[in-house]
């Protein structure tokens, strides 16, 4: 049992600081656990209540009928050490310290955290936190956080966050979305990383065959050397996407005061990320877009893009952006252009971007299906980007069918969409969700996603072919 | 070689010592020898092909050119006189300096200057940095970083990342450089830093001259980690 598994797969959980007052962290945490159907045994610990949320409450850890596998600690910071000592006596194996006010606030908090670290180390108890919003393990129906989640969408992504509220905020938004949400198999907030950290997370997530994308938001790296060495081994199989903040001097200072950790020069980190073939997102938007893209779309064989658009003007903008991203507009074969030309007035030239504006107002299935399939069928096209108006008079069942079939016929070619429109856009998105087509509000995001995928694939392939044999040849050349 | 690298209490190796370490790792340095007297300089110079470079060897001096500790484009016949000039100049400027001798080397011309260095970072371990020498690095900060250990594919990628990468392919009539030799040298540097991680704080080759004929470590500095 790896340490992370102990924490993420408990059969029994105690919440110290469970509260009967709605709105309090100790209440929401317990409510989430109950509402999302945690099948194990739950023990609220609260000396001033007999029951909390219908469950029998206990006055202390020592009063529990059995030692719980994991203890969540949601008490003011001055009581945390005491609770941990009780856990030690009861031989609890893992704790999640939700309480804040430790190293992240400096001063007394930092001193307290040092003491806490010593107690934990001595006791052998594994810990997440302090200052964590908790975690969720969809495979175990386990949502343990004080951020209210009316629902949790399972998926193929594992997400690790560092800073408490940000990780919670990000997840909350993702889970609140009706559409375009990649779904999380696993989400962990590490807070101050007093014990378990991103290396443990990466190790654990990489072993789970259900997890197809690993994403991390990092402000600091606790064990950078191990992290990069491990990521290098993991990334060929599972893409690892990182949002690392604190890249500028100002950001680094902010990060240092926030996490109490020393910064590494960002250019050096950047080199290390490339070396490990980690996909680096520049900002939150990109981070979310990359996660969704890697989770839903196949990695293309190359960077030749076929563009389908309802607007010639959009086509020009996209052409610029594709060029700036170091990608190419695909050269279309004659069969492809002939097929598209058959739909358009004879006086309209066909090229790439393929402008199918005559489809607007008609919304006939053919006007979308024919150019889409023509582009995908073209061997010179690696990926398709559609920049479309969400047409009102659309048969949505047909829409899902068209894209579903496109994906089936070309499982190795990603399709990205940018949709413009208002009222009907929601309905378009719902139909597209079923077939997992990433839709973005802006053309720059899918283009950057394609670029990230192309780089990831190129590095992955280069490494697998130029491996050991080259090293041997080089050694021979040096005459060793 | 290990004993030489572990000169206890010293912060750095001298240039000839550093070059010896590099040569043993498979990175060539210019032909040359240390002359401990003017007369010796004359004898050694006769065996080398001019133009020659004369450089002060002293455990106390890391930056020789700052105090005029270098003479370039010296002809074979002038070596003896140059030795005296150099020795006197340095002794005049820094009376207490320990002069082990003067390194007499063949000058390397043509080719592209590369900076290749490995620095030990407390958190990351040895970090390899590669850049095109001189202004490219100083002004434009055109450098690439990777962590040690690394492989061939990593080094190739580092070179491709440099904004001035085109220089390696040959510009303005110059022949393209021997990229394989360059990659070999950088890998050797990386392996050296890995093998002696405990002892080495920094190994900097600046410049590593790269041409179509191969590579040569024209100048090298090796800093040792503090004994704890």
Tab-separated table of C-alpha atoms in Angstrom, chain A residues 1-3 6-7 67-71 87-88 90-96 120 123-128 195-196:
chain	number	residue	atom	x	y	z
A	1	UNK	CA	0.000	0.000	0.000
A	2	UNK	CA	1.603	3.262	-1.069
A	3	UNK	CA	1.077	6.128	1.389
A	6	UNK	CA	-3.817	4.653	2.494
A	7	UNK	CA	-5.245	8.141	2.378
A	67	UNK	CA	-9.087	3.350	15.080
A	68	UNK	CA	-10.199	5.100	11.873
A	69	UNK	CA	-8.098	4.670	8.710
A	70	UNK	CA	-8.034	8.414	8.025
A	71	UNK	CA	-8.724	11.359	10.325
A	87	UNK	CA	-4.141	9.904	16.586
A	88	UNK	CA	-0.691	8.621	17.380
A	90	UNK	CA	-4.830	5.400	18.697
A	91	UNK	CA	-2.482	4.202	15.926
A	92	UNK	CA	-4.233	6.116	13.165
A	93	UNK	CA	-2.237	5.794	9.955
A	94	UNK	CA	-3.115	8.953	8.060
A	95	UNK	CA	-4.457	12.451	8.647
A	96	UNK	CA	-5.748	15.274	6.491
A	120	UNK	CA	4.232	13.449	12.459
A	123	UNK	CA	4.703	8.926	14.856
A	124	UNK	CA	4.960	7.659	11.293
A	125	UNK	CA	1.531	9.083	10.474
A	126	UNK	CA	1.228	10.164	6.839
A	127	UNK	CA	-0.327	13.566	6.272
A	128	UNK	CA	-1.786	15.887	3.702
A	195	UNK	CA	4.443	15.394	4.265
A	196	UNK	CA	2.875	13.957	1.114
